[in-house]
mmCIF file of C-alpha atoms in Angstrom:
data_model
loop_
_atom_site.group_PDB
_atom_site.id
_atom_site.type_symbol
_atom_site.label_atom_id
_atom_site.label_comp_id
_atom_site.label_asym_id
_atom_site.label_seq_id
_atom_site.Cartn_x
_atom_site.Cartn_y
_atom_site.Cartn_z
ATOM 1 C CA MET A 11 34.653 -4.648 -19.398
ATOM 2 C CA ALA A 12 36.614 -6.656 -21.011
ATOM 3 C CA GLY A 13 40.317 -8.349 -20.864
ATOM 4 C CA SER A 14 42.008 -11.654 -20.566
ATOM 5 C CA SER A 15 41.396 -12.519 -17.342
ATOM 6 C CA ALA A 16 37.390 -11.330 -17.400
ATOM 7 C CA PHE A 17 34.952 -13.466 -15.997
ATOM 8 C CA ARG A 18 32.646 -14.924 -18.823
ATOM 9 C CA TRP A 19 28.722 -15.408 -19.294
ATOM 10 C CA GLU A 20 25.786 -15.864 -21.408
ATOM 11 C CA GLY A 21 22.637 -14.355 -21.051
ATOM 12 C CA ALA A 22 20.795 -11.532 -19.703
ATOM 13 C CA GLY A 23 20.661 -13.313 -16.220
ATOM 14 C CA CYS A 24 22.113 -12.007 -12.888
ATOM 15 C CA LEU A 25 23.053 -8.603 -14.464
ATOM 16 C CA ARG A 26 22.627 -6.280 -12.321
ATOM 17 C CA MET A 27 24.472 -8.815 -9.777
ATOM 18 C CA ARG A 28 27.428 -9.233 -12.098
ATOM 19 C CA LEU A 29 28.602 -6.188 -12.809
ATOM 20 C CA SER A 30 27.963 -4.622 -9.271
ATOM 21 C CA LEU A 31 30.205 -7.579 -8.020
ATOM 22 C CA ALA A 32 32.530 -6.228 -11.069
ATOM 23 C CA ALA A 33 32.496 -2.687 -9.642
ATOM 24 C CA LEU A 34 33.011 -4.053 -5.694
ATOM 25 C CA SER A 35 36.099 -6.042 -6.834
ATOM 26 C CA GLY A 36 37.194 -4.703 -9.813
ATOM 27 C CA ARG A 37 37.073 -7.698 -12.188
ATOM 28 C CA ALA A 38 36.279 -7.552 -15.573
ATOM 29 C CA VAL A 39 33.504 -9.215 -17.123
ATOM 30 C CA ARG A 40 32.136 -10.049 -20.471
ATOM 31 C CA ILE A 41 28.813 -10.733 -21.271
ATOM 32 C CA CYS A 42 28.076 -12.405 -24.328
ATOM 33 C CA GLY A 43 24.758 -13.088 -25.911
ATOM 34 C CA ILE A 44 21.990 -11.116 -24.402
ATOM 35 C CA ARG A 45 18.730 -12.529 -25.553
ATOM 36 C CA SER A 46 20.641 -13.476 -28.942
ATOM 37 C CA GLN A 47 17.549 -16.087 -29.799
ATOM 38 C CA GLU A 48 14.709 -13.820 -29.280
ATOM 39 C CA LEU A 49 13.186 -11.074 -31.869
ATOM 40 C CA ASN A 50 14.224 -8.131 -29.365
ATOM 41 C CA PRO A 51 17.749 -9.377 -28.543
ATOM 42 C CA GLY A 52 20.308 -7.205 -26.631
ATOM 43 C CA LEU A 53 19.854 -5.075 -23.406
ATOM 44 C CA ARG A 54 16.311 -3.801 -21.935
ATOM 45 C CA ASP A 55 15.927 0.369 -21.795
ATOM 46 C CA PHE A 56 16.109 -0.459 -17.514
ATOM 47 C CA GLU A 57 19.142 -2.277 -17.524
ATOM 48 C CA ALA A 58 20.847 0.025 -20.168
ATOM 49 C CA SER A 59 19.728 2.537 -17.134
ATOM 50 C CA PHE A 60 21.190 0.563 -14.399
ATOM 51 C CA ILE A 61 25.082 0.833 -16.296
ATOM 52 C CA ARG A 62 24.564 4.671 -16.948
ATOM 53 C CA LEU A 63 24.084 4.662 -13.144
ATOM 54 C CA LEU A 64 26.687 2.627 -12.580
ATOM 55 C CA ASP A 65 29.087 4.396 -14.790
ATOM 56 C CA LYS A 66 27.889 7.800 -13.120
ATOM 57 C CA VAL A 67 29.076 6.070 -9.173
ATOM 58 C CA THR A 68 32.159 4.658 -10.602
ATOM 59 C CA ASN A 69 35.402 6.039 -11.360
ATOM 60 C CA GLY A 70 37.438 4.394 -13.668
ATOM 61 C CA SER A 71 35.369 1.312 -15.470
ATOM 62 C CA ARG A 72 35.306 1.079 -18.801
ATOM 63 C CA ILE A 73 31.986 -0.252 -20.309
ATOM 64 C CA GLU A 74 32.207 -1.323 -23.785
ATOM 65 C CA ILE A 75 29.117 -2.247 -25.315
ATOM 66 C CA ASN A 76 28.601 -3.896 -29.296
ATOM 67 C CA GLU A 77 25.752 -3.481 -31.630
ATOM 68 C CA THR A 78 23.443 -6.344 -29.999
ATOM 69 C CA GLY A 79 24.320 -4.294 -26.810
ATOM 70 C CA LEU A 80 21.362 -1.682 -28.027
ATOM 71 C CA LEU A 81 22.366 0.556 -25.660
ATOM 72 C CA HIS A 82 21.511 4.446 -26.316
ATOM 73 C CA GLY A 83 23.634 6.681 -25.368
ATOM 74 C CA GLY A 84 29.552 14.075 -4.749
ATOM 75 C CA LYS A 85 25.889 14.383 -5.961
ATOM 76 C CA ILE A 86 23.848 11.888 -8.484
ATOM 77 C CA GLU A 87 20.554 12.119 -9.964
ATOM 78 C CA HIS A 88 19.032 9.329 -12.486
ATOM 79 C CA ASP A 89 15.988 8.735 -13.819
ATOM 80 C CA CYS A 90 15.175 4.836 -13.925
ATOM 81 C CA HIS A 91 13.508 3.525 -16.346
ATOM 82 C CA THR A 92 10.118 2.414 -15.470
ATOM 83 C CA GLN A 93 9.649 -1.235 -16.367
ATOM 84 C CA ARG A 94 11.620 -1.509 -12.898
ATOM 85 C CA SER A 95 11.071 0.775 -10.412
ATOM 86 C CA ILE A 96 13.825 2.621 -7.747
ATOM 87 C CA GLY A 97 13.861 -0.403 -5.596
ATOM 88 C CA TYR A 98 15.765 -1.779 -8.669
ATOM 89 C CA TYR A 99 18.177 0.074 -8.808
ATOM 90 C CA LEU A 100 18.557 0.903 -4.934
ATOM 91 C CA GLU A 101 19.574 -2.550 -3.836
ATOM 92 C CA ALA A 102 23.023 -2.033 -6.436
ATOM 93 C CA LEU A 103 23.582 1.519 -4.472
ATOM 94 C CA PHE A 104 23.562 -0.125 -1.312
ATOM 95 C CA TYR A 105 26.444 -2.928 -2.170
ATOM 96 C CA LEU A 106 28.259 0.082 -3.497
ATOM 97 C CA ALA A 107 27.583 3.360 -1.336
ATOM 98 C CA PRO A 108 29.883 2.337 1.680
ATOM 99 C CA PHE A 109 32.933 1.526 -0.492
ATOM 100 C CA MET A 110 32.811 4.915 -2.683
ATOM 101 C CA LYS A 111 35.662 8.085 -2.062
ATOM 102 C CA ARG A 112 32.817 10.274 -1.044
ATOM 103 C CA PRO A 113 29.133 10.075 1.065
ATOM 104 C CA LEU A 114 26.567 9.448 -1.968
ATOM 105 C CA LYS A 115 23.244 11.538 -2.264
ATOM 106 C CA ALA A 116 21.568 9.949 -5.280
ATOM 107 C CA THR A 117 18.481 11.170 -6.845
ATOM 108 C CA LEU A 118 16.183 8.579 -8.066
ATOM 109 C CA ARG A 119 13.086 9.349 -10.369
ATOM 110 C CA GLY A 120 11.355 6.778 -11.431
ATOM 111 C CA VAL A 121 8.621 4.058 -9.526
ATOM 112 C CA THR A 122 8.021 3.656 -6.187
ATOM 113 C CA ASN A 123 6.386 1.026 -5.644
ATOM 114 C CA ASP A 124 5.123 -1.483 -7.965
ATOM 115 C CA GLN A 125 4.678 -5.859 -7.965
ATOM 116 C CA THR A 126 8.579 -6.825 -8.831
ATOM 117 C CA ASP A 127 10.904 -4.899 -7.041
ATOM 118 C CA PRO A 128 11.403 -4.616 -3.575
ATOM 119 C CA SER A 129 9.694 -0.679 -2.464
ATOM 120 C CA VAL A 130 10.841 2.746 -1.622
ATOM 121 C CA ASP A 131 9.077 1.684 2.050
ATOM 122 C CA THR A 132 10.167 -1.734 2.542
ATOM 123 C CA LEU A 133 13.657 -0.845 1.741
ATOM 124 C CA LYS A 134 13.950 1.835 4.385
ATOM 125 C CA VAL A 135 12.650 0.183 7.631
ATOM 126 C CA THR A 136 14.691 -2.890 7.205
ATOM 127 C CA ALA A 137 17.786 -2.124 4.570
ATOM 128 C CA LEU A 138 18.716 0.678 6.649
ATOM 129 C CA PRO A 139 19.088 -1.142 10.053
ATOM 130 C CA LEU A 140 20.392 -3.635 8.546
ATOM 131 C CA MET A 141 23.535 -1.544 7.244
ATOM 132 C CA LYS A 142 23.798 0.139 10.982
ATOM 133 C CA ARG A 143 24.080 -2.598 11.822
ATOM 134 C CA PHE A 144 28.111 -3.226 10.074
ATOM 135 C CA GLY A 145 28.593 -0.034 10.880
ATOM 136 C CA ILE A 146 26.981 2.435 9.064
ATOM 137 C CA ASP A 147 25.241 4.015 11.554
ATOM 138 C CA ASP A 148 26.060 7.678 11.664
ATOM 139 C CA GLU A 149 23.221 10.666 10.467
ATOM 140 C CA GLY A 150 24.513 10.477 7.109
ATOM 141 C CA LEU A 151 22.495 7.968 6.430
ATOM 142 C CA GLU A 152 18.608 8.369 4.690
ATOM 143 C CA LEU A 153 16.135 7.230 2.095
ATOM 144 C CA LYS A 154 13.574 10.083 1.662
ATOM 145 C CA VAL A 155 10.439 9.852 -0.549
ATOM 146 C CA VAL A 156 9.547 12.852 -1.808
ATOM 147 C CA ARG A 157 6.875 11.892 -4.530
ATOM 148 C CA ARG A 158 5.530 8.448 -4.952
ATOM 149 C CA GLY A 159 5.248 7.194 -7.810
ATOM 150 C CA MET A 160 2.871 3.926 -9.002
ATOM 151 C CA ALA A 161 3.582 1.752 -11.930
ATOM 152 C CA PRO A 162 3.270 2.125 -15.192
ATOM 153 C CA GLY A 163 3.844 6.094 -15.055
ATOM 154 C CA GLY A 164 6.153 6.797 -12.463
ATOM 155 C CA GLY A 165 7.001 10.801 -11.460
ATOM 156 C CA GLY A 166 8.041 9.368 -8.134
ATOM 157 C CA GLU A 167 11.121 10.941 -6.280
ATOM 158 C CA VAL A 168 13.908 9.826 -4.159
ATOM 159 C CA ILE A 169 16.950 10.531 -2.075
ATOM 160 C CA PHE A 170 19.289 8.587 -1.025
ATOM 161 C CA SER A 171 22.328 9.312 0.946
ATOM 162 C CA CYS A 172 24.802 7.128 3.019
ATOM 163 C CA PRO A 173 28.275 8.208 4.508
ATOM 164 C CA VAL A 174 31.389 6.178 3.536
ATOM 165 C CA ARG A 175 33.250 3.368 5.714
ATOM 166 C CA ARG A 176 36.862 1.861 5.642
ATOM 167 C CA PHE A 177 35.786 -1.121 7.275
ATOM 168 C CA LEU A 178 32.297 -3.064 7.721
ATOM 169 C CA LYS A 179 31.971 -4.336 11.514
ATOM 170 C CA PRO A 180 31.858 -8.013 11.606
ATOM 171 C CA VAL A 181 28.406 -8.919 13.072
ATOM 172 C CA GLN A 182 26.887 -11.875 15.380
ATOM 173 C CA LEU A 183 23.143 -12.208 14.758
ATOM 174 C CA THR A 184 22.073 -15.531 15.625
ATOM 175 C CA ASP A 185 18.756 -14.829 18.285
ATOM 176 C CA PRO A 186 16.032 -12.610 16.269
ATOM 177 C CA GLY A 187 13.992 -12.618 19.117
ATOM 178 C CA LYS A 188 10.334 -12.503 19.635
ATOM 179 C CA ILE A 189 7.733 -9.400 17.698
ATOM 180 C CA LYS A 190 7.351 -6.758 19.161
ATOM 181 C CA ARG A 191 5.515 -4.547 17.136
ATOM 182 C CA ILE A 192 4.074 -4.570 13.501
ATOM 183 C CA ARG A 193 4.797 -1.083 12.195
ATOM 184 C CA GLY A 194 3.288 -0.120 8.207
ATOM 185 C CA VAL A 195 2.380 2.406 5.774
ATOM 186 C CA ALA A 196 -0.962 2.203 3.136
ATOM 187 C CA TYR A 197 -0.284 4.403 0.506
ATOM 188 C CA SER A 198 -2.925 5.794 -1.563
ATOM 189 C CA VAL A 199 -1.994 8.196 -4.995
ATOM 190 C CA ARG A 200 -5.285 9.230 -6.942
ATOM 191 C CA VAL A 201 -7.275 7.137 -5.569
ATOM 192 C CA SER A 202 -9.661 7.640 -3.427
ATOM 193 C CA PRO A 203 -7.681 9.139 0.484
ATOM 194 C CA GLN A 204 -10.241 6.354 1.575
ATOM 195 C CA ILE A 205 -9.322 3.614 -0.266
ATOM 196 C CA ALA A 206 -5.949 3.880 2.594
ATOM 197 C CA ASN A 207 -8.396 3.238 5.624
ATOM 198 C CA ARG A 208 -9.825 0.532 4.084
ATOM 199 C CA ILE A 209 -6.663 -1.526 3.781
ATOM 200 C CA VAL A 210 -5.739 -0.530 7.435
ATOM 201 C CA ASP A 211 -8.403 -1.986 8.526
ATOM 202 C CA SER A 212 -8.410 -5.470 6.590
ATOM 203 C CA ALA A 213 -4.742 -5.450 7.491
ATOM 204 C CA ARG A 214 -5.844 -5.128 10.846
ATOM 205 C CA SER A 215 -8.515 -7.482 10.784
ATOM 206 C CA ILE A 216 -6.234 -10.382 10.708
ATOM 207 C CA LEU A 217 -2.841 -8.787 12.765
ATOM 208 C CA ASN A 218 -5.259 -8.075 15.998
ATOM 209 C CA LYS A 219 -5.641 -11.741 16.015
ATOM 210 C CA PHE A 220 -2.034 -12.264 17.025
ATOM 211 C CA ILE A 221 -0.489 -9.168 18.672
ATOM 212 C CA PRO A 222 -1.854 -5.664 20.102
ATOM 213 C CA ASP A 223 1.036 -3.175 19.050
ATOM 214 C CA ILE A 224 0.294 -2.257 15.609
ATOM 215 C CA TYR A 225 0.476 1.084 13.951
ATOM 216 C CA ILE A 226 -0.529 1.343 10.322
ATOM 217 C CA TYR A 227 -0.161 4.929 9.399
ATOM 218 C CA THR A 228 -1.832 6.167 5.893
ATOM 219 C CA ASP A 229 -0.284 8.043 3.360
ATOM 220 C CA HIS A 230 -2.098 9.671 0.500
ATOM 221 C CA MET A 231 0.175 12.238 -1.727
ATOM 222 C CA LYS A 232 -2.031 15.125 -3.510
ATOM 223 C CA GLY A 233 -0.569 17.136 -6.858
ATOM 224 C CA THR A 234 2.822 16.977 -8.166
ATOM 225 C CA ASN A 235 3.641 14.116 -5.323
ATOM 226 C CA SER A 236 1.078 11.660 -6.618
ATOM 227 C CA GLY A 237 3.070 10.785 -10.056
ATOM 228 C CA LYS A 238 1.304 9.949 -12.967
ATOM 229 C CA SER A 239 -0.595 6.994 -12.310
ATOM 230 C CA PRO A 240 -2.793 6.386 -10.264
ATOM 231 C CA GLY A 241 -2.267 2.901 -7.353
ATOM 232 C CA PHE A 242 -2.140 2.073 -3.982
ATOM 233 C CA GLY A 243 -0.412 -0.687 -1.872
ATOM 234 C CA LEU A 244 0.874 -1.156 1.819
ATOM 235 C CA SER A 245 3.938 -1.986 3.154
ATOM 236 C CA LEU A 246 4.258 -3.766 6.655
ATOM 237 C CA VAL A 247 7.563 -4.702 9.184
ATOM 238 C CA ALA A 248 7.327 -6.525 12.408
ATOM 239 C CA GLU A 249 10.476 -5.665 14.615
ATOM 240 C CA THR A 250 11.895 -7.791 17.206
ATOM 241 C CA THR A 251 13.057 -7.542 20.866
ATOM 242 C CA ASN A 252 16.323 -7.307 19.526
ATOM 243 C CA GLY A 253 15.664 -5.094 16.922
ATOM 244 C CA ILE A 254 15.459 -6.955 13.724
ATOM 245 C CA PHE A 255 12.551 -6.402 11.350
ATOM 246 C CA LEU A 256 11.272 -8.337 9.080
ATOM 247 C CA SER A 257 8.767 -7.150 5.881
ATOM 248 C CA ALA A 258 5.920 -7.911 3.241
ATOM 249 C CA GLU A 259 4.263 -5.930 1.330
ATOM 250 C CA LEU A 260 1.633 -5.868 -2.106
ATOM 251 C CA ALA A 261 0.713 -2.667 -4.614
ATOM 252 C CA SER A 262 -2.559 -2.553 -6.534
ATOM 253 C CA ASN A 263 -2.057 -4.202 -10.430
ATOM 254 C CA PRO A 264 -0.623 -1.589 -13.164
ATOM 255 C CA GLN A 265 -3.386 0.703 -14.445
ATOM 256 C CA GLY A 266 -4.692 -0.931 -17.680
ATOM 257 C CA GLN A 267 -3.106 -4.159 -16.360
ATOM 258 C CA GLY A 268 -5.666 -6.996 -15.016
ATOM 259 C CA SER A 269 -8.133 -6.888 -13.238
ATOM 260 C CA PRO A 270 -8.787 -4.747 -10.157
ATOM 261 C CA VAL A 271 -7.518 -5.273 -6.662
ATOM 262 C CA LEU A 272 -10.506 -4.896 -3.632
ATOM 263 C CA PRO A 273 -8.718 -2.296 -1.012
ATOM 264 C CA GLU A 274 -9.799 -5.239 1.699
ATOM 265 C CA ASP A 275 -8.022 -7.793 -0.766
ATOM 266 C CA LEU A 276 -4.609 -6.652 -0.541
ATOM 267 C CA GLY A 277 -4.629 -6.023 2.998
ATOM 268 C CA GLN A 278 -5.589 -9.196 4.250
ATOM 269 C CA ASN A 279 -2.759 -10.306 1.913
ATOM 270 C CA CYS A 280 -0.522 -8.286 2.931
ATOM 271 C CA ALA A 281 -0.676 -9.377 6.360
ATOM 272 C CA LYS A 282 -1.109 -13.138 5.722
ATOM 273 C CA LEU A 283 2.147 -12.718 3.568
ATOM 274 C CA LEU A 284 4.029 -10.539 6.860
ATOM 275 C CA LEU A 285 2.861 -13.567 8.950
ATOM 276 C CA GLU A 286 4.305 -16.589 6.474
ATOM 277 C CA GLU A 287 7.643 -14.069 6.464
ATOM 278 C CA VAL A 288 7.886 -14.138 10.396
ATOM 279 C CA TYR A 289 6.989 -17.877 10.511
ATOM 280 C CA ARG A 290 10.194 -17.929 7.947
ATOM 281 C CA GLY A 291 11.974 -15.717 10.461
ATOM 282 C CA GLY A 292 15.788 -15.518 11.008
ATOM 283 C CA CYS A 293 17.821 -12.297 11.715
ATOM 284 C CA VAL A 294 17.517 -11.288 8.104
ATOM 285 C CA ASP A 295 14.441 -10.899 5.901
ATOM 286 C CA SER A 296 13.981 -12.354 2.379
ATOM 287 C CA ILE A 297 14.391 -9.485 0.015
ATOM 288 C CA ASN A 298 17.619 -8.592 2.496
ATOM 289 C CA GLN A 299 19.464 -11.657 2.365
ATOM 290 C CA SER A 300 22.172 -10.824 -0.204
ATOM 291 C CA LEU A 301 22.867 -7.703 1.239
ATOM 292 C CA ALA A 302 23.872 -9.122 4.857
ATOM 293 C CA LEU A 303 25.613 -11.786 3.093
ATOM 294 C CA LEU A 304 27.902 -9.639 0.807
ATOM 295 C CA TYR A 305 28.935 -7.545 4.027
ATOM 296 C CA MET A 306 29.512 -10.246 5.943
ATOM 297 C CA ALA A 307 31.565 -11.685 2.930
ATOM 298 C CA LEU A 308 33.368 -7.966 2.629
ATOM 299 C CA GLY A 309 34.014 -7.629 6.609
ATOM 300 C CA GLN A 310 36.807 -7.572 8.662
ATOM 301 C CA GLN A 311 39.055 -10.720 9.181
ATOM 302 C CA ASP A 312 36.889 -11.910 11.827
ATOM 303 C CA VAL A 313 33.603 -14.253 12.228
ATOM 304 C CA SER A 314 30.019 -13.290 11.293
ATOM 305 C CA LYS A 315 27.635 -15.215 12.058
ATOM 306 C CA VAL A 316 24.013 -14.866 10.848
ATOM 307 C CA GLN A 317 20.393 -16.758 11.234
ATOM 308 C CA ILE A 318 18.432 -16.172 8.255
ATOM 309 C CA GLY A 319 15.161 -18.046 7.117
ATOM 310 C CA PRO A 320 15.202 -20.668 4.173
ATOM 311 C CA LEU A 321 17.773 -19.636 0.783
ATOM 312 C CA SER A 322 15.899 -17.487 -2.068
ATOM 313 C CA PRO A 323 16.888 -18.299 -5.234
ATOM 314 C CA TYR A 324 18.466 -15.036 -5.521
ATOM 315 C CA THR A 325 20.669 -15.527 -2.571
ATOM 316 C CA ILE A 326 21.922 -18.807 -3.687
ATOM 317 C CA GLU A 327 23.098 -17.423 -7.046
ATOM 318 C CA PHE A 328 24.397 -14.482 -5.302
ATOM 319 C CA LEU A 329 26.428 -16.758 -3.623
ATOM 320 C CA ARG A 330 27.975 -18.549 -6.354
ATOM 321 C CA HIS A 331 29.039 -15.074 -7.605
ATOM 322 C CA LEU A 332 30.774 -14.248 -4.499
ATOM 323 C CA LYS A 333 32.723 -17.078 -4.434
ATOM 324 C CA SER A 334 33.643 -16.483 -8.564
ATOM 325 C CA PHE A 335 34.441 -12.564 -7.586
ATOM 326 C CA PHE A 336 36.048 -12.829 -3.689
ATOM 327 C CA GLN A 337 36.912 -16.275 -3.448
ATOM 328 C CA ILE A 338 34.931 -16.526 -0.122
ATOM 329 C CA MET A 339 32.720 -19.632 0.770
ATOM 330 C CA PHE A 340 30.306 -19.320 3.850
ATOM 331 C CA LYS A 341 29.801 -22.673 6.048
ATOM 332 C CA ILE A 342 25.794 -23.311 6.169
ATOM 333 C CA GLU A 343 24.368 -24.944 9.237
ATOM 334 C CA ALA A 344 20.927 -26.192 9.418
ATOM 335 C CA LYS A 345 19.513 -25.406 13.134
ATOM 336 C CA PRO A 346 18.257 -28.540 14.780
ATOM 337 C CA LEU A 347 14.486 -29.097 14.184
ATOM 338 C CA GLU A 348 14.240 -28.649 18.005
ATOM 339 C CA GLU A 349 15.580 -25.970 17.714
ATOM 340 C CA GLN A 350 13.613 -23.944 15.577
ATOM 341 C CA LYS A 351 10.518 -21.527 15.546
ATOM 342 C CA GLY A 352 8.141 -21.921 12.464
ATOM 343 C CA GLY A 353 10.044 -22.381 9.130
ATOM 344 C CA GLU A 354 13.391 -24.192 8.622
ATOM 345 C CA LYS A 355 16.675 -21.884 9.806
ATOM 346 C CA VAL A 356 20.236 -21.913 8.377
ATOM 347 C CA LEU A 357 23.181 -20.215 10.020
ATOM 348 C CA MET A 358 25.545 -18.572 7.617
ATOM 349 C CA THR A 359 29.210 -18.055 8.769
ATOM 350 C CA CYS A 360 31.605 -16.404 6.861
ATOM 351 C CA ILE A 361 35.232 -14.764 7.424
ATOM 352 C CA GLY A 362 35.633 -11.319 6.194
ATOM 353 C CA VAL A 363 38.101 -10.916 3.299
ATOM 354 C CA GLY A 364 38.952 -7.572 4.664
ATOM 355 C CA PHE A 365 38.117 -5.700 2.235
ATOM 356 C CA SER A 366 39.170 -1.880 2.634
ATOM 357 C CA ASN A 367 38.000 1.241 1.230
ATOM 358 C CA ILE A 368 41.054 2.947 0.402
ATOM 359 C CA SER A 369 40.004 6.393 -0.393
ATOM 360 C CA LYS A 370 38.937 6.587 3.590
ATOM 361 C CA THR A 371 41.673 6.629 5.731
ATOM 362 C CA VAL A 372 40.063 7.492 8.826
ATOM 363 C CA THR A 373 37.073 4.831 10.581
#
């Protein structure tokens, strides 16, 4: 998209963020010099795949890509490029889906679990409950893993369904509560089923010292449901007394990359990552900070407050872009040290811009 009033940026940084916010705000963007100094300039295959997905789920968008872009030319089906997992694409769909003309049902194919992006398992148990807090709460909200696919071969399949809303509700999430239970899934594909059991035992050896209510189930998919590459991993989530979900996850190294990972090491390290996330605390975990802030900004013209842990670098950049696209700023308050439990916390406050889905006539 281009125009005299278009936002202009240089380079490939924050491409997904910028295009998603452009679609929501209706503002044109012009991005130049994408990897212009590299031997292989232009868009990477996964970025081109994301642009194709954005073109499928939007109506009226005009996308122009010049010779340095290198773009190879209701119900959505999309094959995600295996350089990035399905989670990379899902995060953008979470931004857009509630404001579409009709409820979304998207089938995404590719890598479901890797070491770069949030896994489908983690997004299912953290992002979906967060979306319900903002009023996206009927039975049409679902994320289902049909086939699991590990990097690098992929072969996984996920179905994401989301209803539409005219408005988002303001929220007041200032007290995360105390951890009451831990749940998780240890998955394995094209390896021995015993690996998942070893992961569970090693993770529990750490977590059992802190809380008794722990259940980690094993998921060993076979045949066509196991994707194209071997691998294993663990996704953990801690639930609080106030219905807040904090997550951590780890996956094995992709086939042919790096040294082999022992299931015992992976399980223990993932458990420690969960404890670190609990220490960071807040009412939204690290991977969903930007989603919560976007929904707060687009909510009704009322005050929303959310307490979160330390802002991630991605979240800080996201706040800058929210200001550019929607002219909205957040009040950021650090909690007094004597009131904090665990790491430093910040209280994010804003008044929503009153974003309305004009295609949705009733709430």
